[in-house]
Short mmCIF file of C-alpha atoms in Angstrom, two decimals:
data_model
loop_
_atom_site.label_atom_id
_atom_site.label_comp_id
_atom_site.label_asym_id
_atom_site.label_seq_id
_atom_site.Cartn_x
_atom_site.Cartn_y
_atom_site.Cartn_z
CA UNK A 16 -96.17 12.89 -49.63
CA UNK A 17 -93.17 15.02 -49.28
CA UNK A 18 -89.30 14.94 -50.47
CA UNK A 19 -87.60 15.35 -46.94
CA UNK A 20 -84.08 14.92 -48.69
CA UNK A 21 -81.90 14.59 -52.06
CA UNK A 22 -78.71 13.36 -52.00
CA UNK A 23 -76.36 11.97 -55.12
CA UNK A 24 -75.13 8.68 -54.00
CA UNK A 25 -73.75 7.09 -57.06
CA UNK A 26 -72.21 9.15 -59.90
CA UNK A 27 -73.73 5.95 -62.42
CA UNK A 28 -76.86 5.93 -61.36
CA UNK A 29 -78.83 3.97 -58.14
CA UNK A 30 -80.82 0.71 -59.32
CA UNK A 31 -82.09 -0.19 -55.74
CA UNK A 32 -82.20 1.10 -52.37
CA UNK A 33 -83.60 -0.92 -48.61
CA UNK A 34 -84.33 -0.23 -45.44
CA UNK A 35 -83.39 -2.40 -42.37
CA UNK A 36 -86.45 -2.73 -40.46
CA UNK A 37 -84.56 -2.13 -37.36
CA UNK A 38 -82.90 1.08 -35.53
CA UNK A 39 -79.59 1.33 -35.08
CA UNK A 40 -80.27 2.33 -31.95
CA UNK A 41 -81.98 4.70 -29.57
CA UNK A 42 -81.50 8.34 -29.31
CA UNK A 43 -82.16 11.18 -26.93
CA UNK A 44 -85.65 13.48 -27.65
CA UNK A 45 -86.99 10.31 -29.56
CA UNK A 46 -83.98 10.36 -32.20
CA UNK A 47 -84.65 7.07 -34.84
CA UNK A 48 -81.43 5.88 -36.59
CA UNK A 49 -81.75 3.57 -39.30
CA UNK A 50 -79.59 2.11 -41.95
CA UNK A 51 -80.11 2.28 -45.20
CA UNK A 52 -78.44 0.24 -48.06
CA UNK A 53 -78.38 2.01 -51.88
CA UNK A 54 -76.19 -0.13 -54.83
CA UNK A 55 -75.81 1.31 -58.29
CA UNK A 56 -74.36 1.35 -61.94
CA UNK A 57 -70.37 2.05 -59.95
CA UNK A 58 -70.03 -1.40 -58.94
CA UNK A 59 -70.31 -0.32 -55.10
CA UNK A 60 -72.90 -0.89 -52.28
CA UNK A 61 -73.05 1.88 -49.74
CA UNK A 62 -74.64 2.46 -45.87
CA UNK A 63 -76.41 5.34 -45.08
CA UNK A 64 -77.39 6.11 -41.11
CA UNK A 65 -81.00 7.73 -41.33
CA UNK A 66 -82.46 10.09 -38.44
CA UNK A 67 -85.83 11.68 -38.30
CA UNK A 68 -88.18 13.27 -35.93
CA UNK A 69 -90.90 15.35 -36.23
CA UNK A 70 -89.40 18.52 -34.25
CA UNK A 71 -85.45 18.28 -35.66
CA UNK A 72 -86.12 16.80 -38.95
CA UNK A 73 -84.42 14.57 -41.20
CA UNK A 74 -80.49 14.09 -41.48
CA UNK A 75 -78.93 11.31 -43.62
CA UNK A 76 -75.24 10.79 -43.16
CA UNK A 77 -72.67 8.50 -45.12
CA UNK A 78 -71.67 5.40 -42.79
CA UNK A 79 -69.26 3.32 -45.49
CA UNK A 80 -68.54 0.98 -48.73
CA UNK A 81 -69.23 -2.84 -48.64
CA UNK A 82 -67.26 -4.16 -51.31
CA UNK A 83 -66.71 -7.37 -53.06
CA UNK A 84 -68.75 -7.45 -56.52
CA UNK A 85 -66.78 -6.03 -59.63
CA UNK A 86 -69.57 -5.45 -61.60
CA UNK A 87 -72.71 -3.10 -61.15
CA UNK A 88 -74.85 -3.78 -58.08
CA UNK A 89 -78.37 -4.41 -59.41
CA UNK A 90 -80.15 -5.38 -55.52
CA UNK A 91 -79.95 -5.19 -51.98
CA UNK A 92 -81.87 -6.20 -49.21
CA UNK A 93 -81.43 -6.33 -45.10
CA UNK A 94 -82.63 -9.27 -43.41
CA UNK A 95 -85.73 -8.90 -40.98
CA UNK A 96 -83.53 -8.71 -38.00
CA UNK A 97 -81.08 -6.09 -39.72
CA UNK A 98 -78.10 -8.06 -39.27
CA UNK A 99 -77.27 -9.49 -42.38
CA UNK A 100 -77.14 -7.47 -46.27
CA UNK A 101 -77.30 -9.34 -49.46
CA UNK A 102 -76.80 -8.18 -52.47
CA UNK A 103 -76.74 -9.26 -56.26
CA UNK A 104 -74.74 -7.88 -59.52
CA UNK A 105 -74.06 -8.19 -62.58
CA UNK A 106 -71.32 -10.04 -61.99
CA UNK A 107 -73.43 -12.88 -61.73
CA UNK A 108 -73.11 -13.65 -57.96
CA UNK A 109 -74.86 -13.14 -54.70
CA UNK A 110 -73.16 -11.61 -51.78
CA UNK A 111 -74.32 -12.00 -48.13
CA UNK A 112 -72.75 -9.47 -45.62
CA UNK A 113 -72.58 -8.73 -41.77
CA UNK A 114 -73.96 -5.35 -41.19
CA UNK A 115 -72.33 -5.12 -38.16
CA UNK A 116 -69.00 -5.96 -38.95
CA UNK A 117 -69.24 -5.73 -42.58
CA UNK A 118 -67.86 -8.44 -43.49
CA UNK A 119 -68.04 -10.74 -46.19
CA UNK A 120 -70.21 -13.98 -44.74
CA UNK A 121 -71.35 -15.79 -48.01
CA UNK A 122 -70.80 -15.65 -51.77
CA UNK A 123 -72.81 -17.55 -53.83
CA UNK A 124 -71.90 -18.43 -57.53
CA UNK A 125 -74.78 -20.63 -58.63
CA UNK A 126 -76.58 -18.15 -61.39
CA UNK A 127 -75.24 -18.03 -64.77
CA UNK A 128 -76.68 -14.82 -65.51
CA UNK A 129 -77.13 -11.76 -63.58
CA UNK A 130 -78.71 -11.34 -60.42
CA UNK A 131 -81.77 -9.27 -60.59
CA UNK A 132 -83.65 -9.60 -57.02
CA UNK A 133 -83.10 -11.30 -53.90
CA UNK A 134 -85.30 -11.25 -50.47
CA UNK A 135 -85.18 -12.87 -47.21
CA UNK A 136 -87.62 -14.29 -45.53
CA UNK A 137 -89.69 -12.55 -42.87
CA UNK A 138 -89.32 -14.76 -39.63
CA UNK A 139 -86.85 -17.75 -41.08
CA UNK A 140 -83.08 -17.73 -41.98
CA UNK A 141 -84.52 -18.42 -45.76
CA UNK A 142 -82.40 -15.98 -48.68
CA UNK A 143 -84.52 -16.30 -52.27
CA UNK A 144 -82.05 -14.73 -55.30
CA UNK A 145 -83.55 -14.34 -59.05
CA UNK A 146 -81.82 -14.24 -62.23
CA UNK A 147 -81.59 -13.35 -66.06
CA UNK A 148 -80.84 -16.87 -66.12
CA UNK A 149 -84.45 -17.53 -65.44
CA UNK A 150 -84.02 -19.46 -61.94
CA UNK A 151 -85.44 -18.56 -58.74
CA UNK A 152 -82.97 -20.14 -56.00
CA UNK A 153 -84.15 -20.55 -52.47
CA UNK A 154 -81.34 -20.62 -49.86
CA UNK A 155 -80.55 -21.82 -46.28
CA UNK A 156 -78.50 -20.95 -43.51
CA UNK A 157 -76.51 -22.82 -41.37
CA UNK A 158 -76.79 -21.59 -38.07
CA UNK A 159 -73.81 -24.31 -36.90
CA UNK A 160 -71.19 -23.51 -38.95
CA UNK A 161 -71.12 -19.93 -40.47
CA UNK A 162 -69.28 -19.48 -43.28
CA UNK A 163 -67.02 -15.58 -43.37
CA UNK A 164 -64.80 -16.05 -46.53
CA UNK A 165 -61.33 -14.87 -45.94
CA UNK A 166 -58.63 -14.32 -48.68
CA UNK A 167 -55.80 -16.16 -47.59
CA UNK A 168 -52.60 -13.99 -46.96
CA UNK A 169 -50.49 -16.57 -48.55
CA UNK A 170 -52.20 -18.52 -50.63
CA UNK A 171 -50.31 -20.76 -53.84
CA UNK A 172 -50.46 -19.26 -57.05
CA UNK A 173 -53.13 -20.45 -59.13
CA UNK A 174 -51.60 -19.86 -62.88
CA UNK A 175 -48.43 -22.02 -63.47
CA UNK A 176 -46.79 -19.15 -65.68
CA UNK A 177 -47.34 -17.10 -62.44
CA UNK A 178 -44.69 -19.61 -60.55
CA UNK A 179 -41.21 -18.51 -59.40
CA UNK A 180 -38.65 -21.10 -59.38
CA UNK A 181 -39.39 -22.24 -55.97
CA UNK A 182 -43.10 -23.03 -56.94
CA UNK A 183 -41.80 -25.24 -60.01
CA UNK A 184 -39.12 -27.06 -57.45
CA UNK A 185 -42.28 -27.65 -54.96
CA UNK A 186 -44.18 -28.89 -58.25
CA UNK A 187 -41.21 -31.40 -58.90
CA UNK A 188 -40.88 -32.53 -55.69
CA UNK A 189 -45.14 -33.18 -55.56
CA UNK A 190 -44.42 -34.81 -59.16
CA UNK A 191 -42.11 -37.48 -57.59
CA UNK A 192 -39.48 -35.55 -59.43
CA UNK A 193 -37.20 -34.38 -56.51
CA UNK A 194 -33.86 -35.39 -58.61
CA UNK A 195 -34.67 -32.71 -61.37
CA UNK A 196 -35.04 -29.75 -58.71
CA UNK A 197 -31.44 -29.15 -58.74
CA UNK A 198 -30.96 -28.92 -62.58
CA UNK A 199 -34.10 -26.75 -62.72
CA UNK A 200 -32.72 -24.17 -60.56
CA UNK A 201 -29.46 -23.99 -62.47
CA UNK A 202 -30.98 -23.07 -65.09
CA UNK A 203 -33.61 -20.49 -64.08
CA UNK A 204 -36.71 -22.61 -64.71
CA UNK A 205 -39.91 -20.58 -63.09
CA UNK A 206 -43.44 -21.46 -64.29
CA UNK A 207 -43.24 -19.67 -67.87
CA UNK A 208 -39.86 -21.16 -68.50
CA UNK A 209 -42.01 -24.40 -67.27
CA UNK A 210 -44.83 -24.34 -69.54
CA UNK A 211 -42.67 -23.48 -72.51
CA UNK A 212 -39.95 -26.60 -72.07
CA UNK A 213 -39.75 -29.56 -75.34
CA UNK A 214 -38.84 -32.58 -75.73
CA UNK A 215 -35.41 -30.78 -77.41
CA UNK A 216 -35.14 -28.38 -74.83
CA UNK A 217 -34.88 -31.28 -71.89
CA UNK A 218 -32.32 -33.46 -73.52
CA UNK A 219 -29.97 -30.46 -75.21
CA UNK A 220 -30.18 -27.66 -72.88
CA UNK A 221 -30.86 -29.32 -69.59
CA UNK A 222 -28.96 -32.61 -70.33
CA UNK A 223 -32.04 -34.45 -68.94
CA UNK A 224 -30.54 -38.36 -70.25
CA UNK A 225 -32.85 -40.81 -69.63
CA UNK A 226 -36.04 -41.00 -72.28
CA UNK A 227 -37.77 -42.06 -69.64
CA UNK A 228 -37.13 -39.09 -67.27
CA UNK A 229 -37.60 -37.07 -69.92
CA UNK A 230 -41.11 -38.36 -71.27
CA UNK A 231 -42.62 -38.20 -67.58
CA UNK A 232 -41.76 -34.50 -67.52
CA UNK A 233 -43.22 -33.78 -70.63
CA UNK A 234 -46.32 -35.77 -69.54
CA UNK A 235 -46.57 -33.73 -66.38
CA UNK A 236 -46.11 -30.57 -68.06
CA UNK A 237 -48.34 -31.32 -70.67
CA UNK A 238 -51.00 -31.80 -67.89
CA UNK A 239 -50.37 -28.64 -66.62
CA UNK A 240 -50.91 -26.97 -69.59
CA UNK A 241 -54.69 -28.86 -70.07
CA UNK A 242 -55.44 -27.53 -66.69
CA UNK A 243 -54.22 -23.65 -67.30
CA UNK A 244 -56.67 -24.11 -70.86
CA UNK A 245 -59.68 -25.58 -68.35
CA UNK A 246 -58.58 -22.78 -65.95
CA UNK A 247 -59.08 -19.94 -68.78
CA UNK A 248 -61.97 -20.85 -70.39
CA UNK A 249 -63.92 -20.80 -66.89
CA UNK A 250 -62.69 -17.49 -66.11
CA UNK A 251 -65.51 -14.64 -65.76
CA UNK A 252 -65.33 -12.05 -69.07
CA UNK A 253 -65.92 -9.33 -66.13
CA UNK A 254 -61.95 -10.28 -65.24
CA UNK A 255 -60.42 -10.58 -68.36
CA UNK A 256 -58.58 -7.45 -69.99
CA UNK A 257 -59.89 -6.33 -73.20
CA UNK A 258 -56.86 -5.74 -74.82
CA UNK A 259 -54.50 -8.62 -73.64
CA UNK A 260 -57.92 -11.24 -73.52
CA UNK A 261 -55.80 -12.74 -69.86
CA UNK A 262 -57.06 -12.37 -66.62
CA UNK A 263 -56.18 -9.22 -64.77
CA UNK A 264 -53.58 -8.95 -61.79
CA UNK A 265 -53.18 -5.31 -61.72
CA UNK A 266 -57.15 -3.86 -63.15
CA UNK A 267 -57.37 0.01 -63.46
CA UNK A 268 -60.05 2.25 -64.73
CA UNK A 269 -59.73 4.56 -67.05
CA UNK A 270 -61.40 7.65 -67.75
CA UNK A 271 -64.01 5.36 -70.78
CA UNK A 272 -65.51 3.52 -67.38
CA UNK A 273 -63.87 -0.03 -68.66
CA UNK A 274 -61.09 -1.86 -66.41
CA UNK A 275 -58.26 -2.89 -68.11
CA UNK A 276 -54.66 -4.73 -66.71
CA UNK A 277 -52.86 -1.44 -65.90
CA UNK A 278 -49.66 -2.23 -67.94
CA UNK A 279 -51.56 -2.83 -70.91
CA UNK A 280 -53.47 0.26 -70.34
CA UNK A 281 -50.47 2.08 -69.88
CA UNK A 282 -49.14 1.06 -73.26
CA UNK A 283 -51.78 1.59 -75.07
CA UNK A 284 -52.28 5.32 -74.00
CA UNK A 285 -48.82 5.69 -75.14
CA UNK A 286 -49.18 4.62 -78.43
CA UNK A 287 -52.45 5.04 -79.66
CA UNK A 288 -52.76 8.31 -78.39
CA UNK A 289 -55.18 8.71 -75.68
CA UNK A 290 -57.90 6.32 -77.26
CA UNK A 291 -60.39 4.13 -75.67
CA UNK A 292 -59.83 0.43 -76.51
CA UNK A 293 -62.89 -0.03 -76.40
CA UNK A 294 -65.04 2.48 -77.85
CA UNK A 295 -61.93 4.08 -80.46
CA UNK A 296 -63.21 7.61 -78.91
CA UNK A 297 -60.09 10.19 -77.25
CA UNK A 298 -60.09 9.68 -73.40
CA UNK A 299 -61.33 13.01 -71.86
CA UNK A 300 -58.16 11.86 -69.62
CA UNK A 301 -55.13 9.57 -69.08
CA UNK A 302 -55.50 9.08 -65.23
CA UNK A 303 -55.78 5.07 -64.03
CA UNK A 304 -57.85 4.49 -60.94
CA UNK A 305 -56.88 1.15 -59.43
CA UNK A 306 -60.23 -1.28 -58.83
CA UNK A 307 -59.52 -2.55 -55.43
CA UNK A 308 -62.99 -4.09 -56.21
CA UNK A 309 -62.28 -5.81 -59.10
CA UNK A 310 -58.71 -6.82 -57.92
CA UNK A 311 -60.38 -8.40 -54.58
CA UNK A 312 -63.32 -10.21 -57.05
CA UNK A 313 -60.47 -11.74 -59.15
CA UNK A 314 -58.83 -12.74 -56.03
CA UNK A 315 -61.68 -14.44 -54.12
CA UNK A 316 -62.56 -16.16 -57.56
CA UNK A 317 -58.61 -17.64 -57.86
CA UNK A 318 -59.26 -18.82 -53.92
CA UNK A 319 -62.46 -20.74 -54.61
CA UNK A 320 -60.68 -22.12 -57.51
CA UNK A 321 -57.72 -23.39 -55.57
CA UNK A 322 -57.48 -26.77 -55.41
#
């Protein structure tokens, strides 16, 4: 055997790489183009085109990125038919993609560890993913009803303390509570304002009389609050910050490899002097890369959480 080719694909380091079994399509002089699929250590799955004949040689060329995991990429695999890509992380989730559109068709959340492996079968719409969680999960398609997740444009906000004012009066009117929208907007009340309201606080500064009126708010509220606790003890670690221990809206990377929420981040730097959070080592740099992949994880994650 020979090395026909050498290329760096991922600056962290590749942990698997896969064929599709069929050309992209034909060629002139007996040209072969094939895809091929490498993930790695960066959190990032990329497509490679692949020609090779015995009189012009071997050329590899760069196609594109499938994102969608926020953690690094430990497998990938094409489906016998080359349509479909799946691929498993650290991040403890399966992705299945369209290799012709690239788009997102399944994610699958059932492994509590990460995923290791994953395979389809040869001649059956069969997926099997494997685990650190010590499961091997077998999977089938639905040929019927295909599911392509899409992140909804406009979609409610799933943390109350994220609410503007409108969101609370929507919540009051859902509540049964249309009479109180009024005096809520007078005074400003959006969902931190919400979550932070008394018993004192309803009868002195928003002259809420009745005890009655007043007790089913609190009730409410106090529901609200159980739910945000439920809410952030289910969230992934991969999506918290490490120095503010809340989920991320705005993740960057900085120059230590770790995410953090960017305004956090940014404070940090400023005081501490250009020192990793995490490690306590000077940051060969202060430059903050936004992670689009991360951000679009969290965001899929709040989405399937949406009730």
């Amino acid at each position: 055997m020979r090395c026909l080719h050498s290329e760096k694909a991922h600056d962290l380091g590749i942990t698997c790489c896969d064929f599709s079994s069929q050309p992209v399509s034909g060629g002139e002089q007996g040209l072969q183009f094939f895809r091929l699929a490498s993930c790695g250590q960066d959190c990032q799955i990329k497509i490679w085109v692949i020609s090779f004949t015995h009189t012009l040689g071997f050329e590899l060329k760069y196609k594109s990125i499938l994102s969608g995991h926020c953690a690094p990429v430990l497998t990938c695999a094409f489906s016998h038919d080359g349509q479909m890509l799946v691929s498993g992380s650290v991040d403890k989730s399966v992705i299945v993609y369209d290799t012709n559109t690239e788009d997102i068709l399944h994610t699958l959340t059932q492994h509590t560890r990460y995923v290791t492996t994953c395979a389809f079968a040869p001649n059956i719409l069969l997926l099997a993913t494997g685990s650190m969680d010590k499961t091997v999960n077998i999977w089938q398609f639905d040929l019927e009803t295909p599911c392509q997740a899409k992140i909804a444009e406009d979609q409610p906000k799933q943390f109350t303390e994220d609410w503007s004012e409108e969101d609370v009066s929507n919540w009051l009117c859902a509540q049964g509570l249309k009479d109180l929208v009024g005096i809520f907007k007078m005074n400003n009340i959006d969902g931190r304002e919400l979550l932070n309201l008394t018993k004192e606080s309803l009868a002195d500064d928003l002259k809420i009389e009745s005890l009655g009126l007043r007790s089913k708010v609190l009730r409410k509220i106090e529901e609200l609050r159980t739910k945000m606790k439920t809410l952030s003890s289910e969230i992934p670690d991969e999506f918290i910050c490490p120095i503010t221990r809340e989920l991320m809206k705005d993740p960057v990377i900085a120059s230590d490899g770790y995410s953090y929420e960017k305004e956090a981040i940014e404070n940090w730097i400023s005081k501490k002097k250009r020192t990793s959070p995490m490690t306590n080592l000077v940051l060969p740099s202060v430059v903050l890369i936004p992670n689009r992949t991360l951000k679009m994880a969290i965001d899929r994650w709040l989405e399937t959480h949406q009730k």
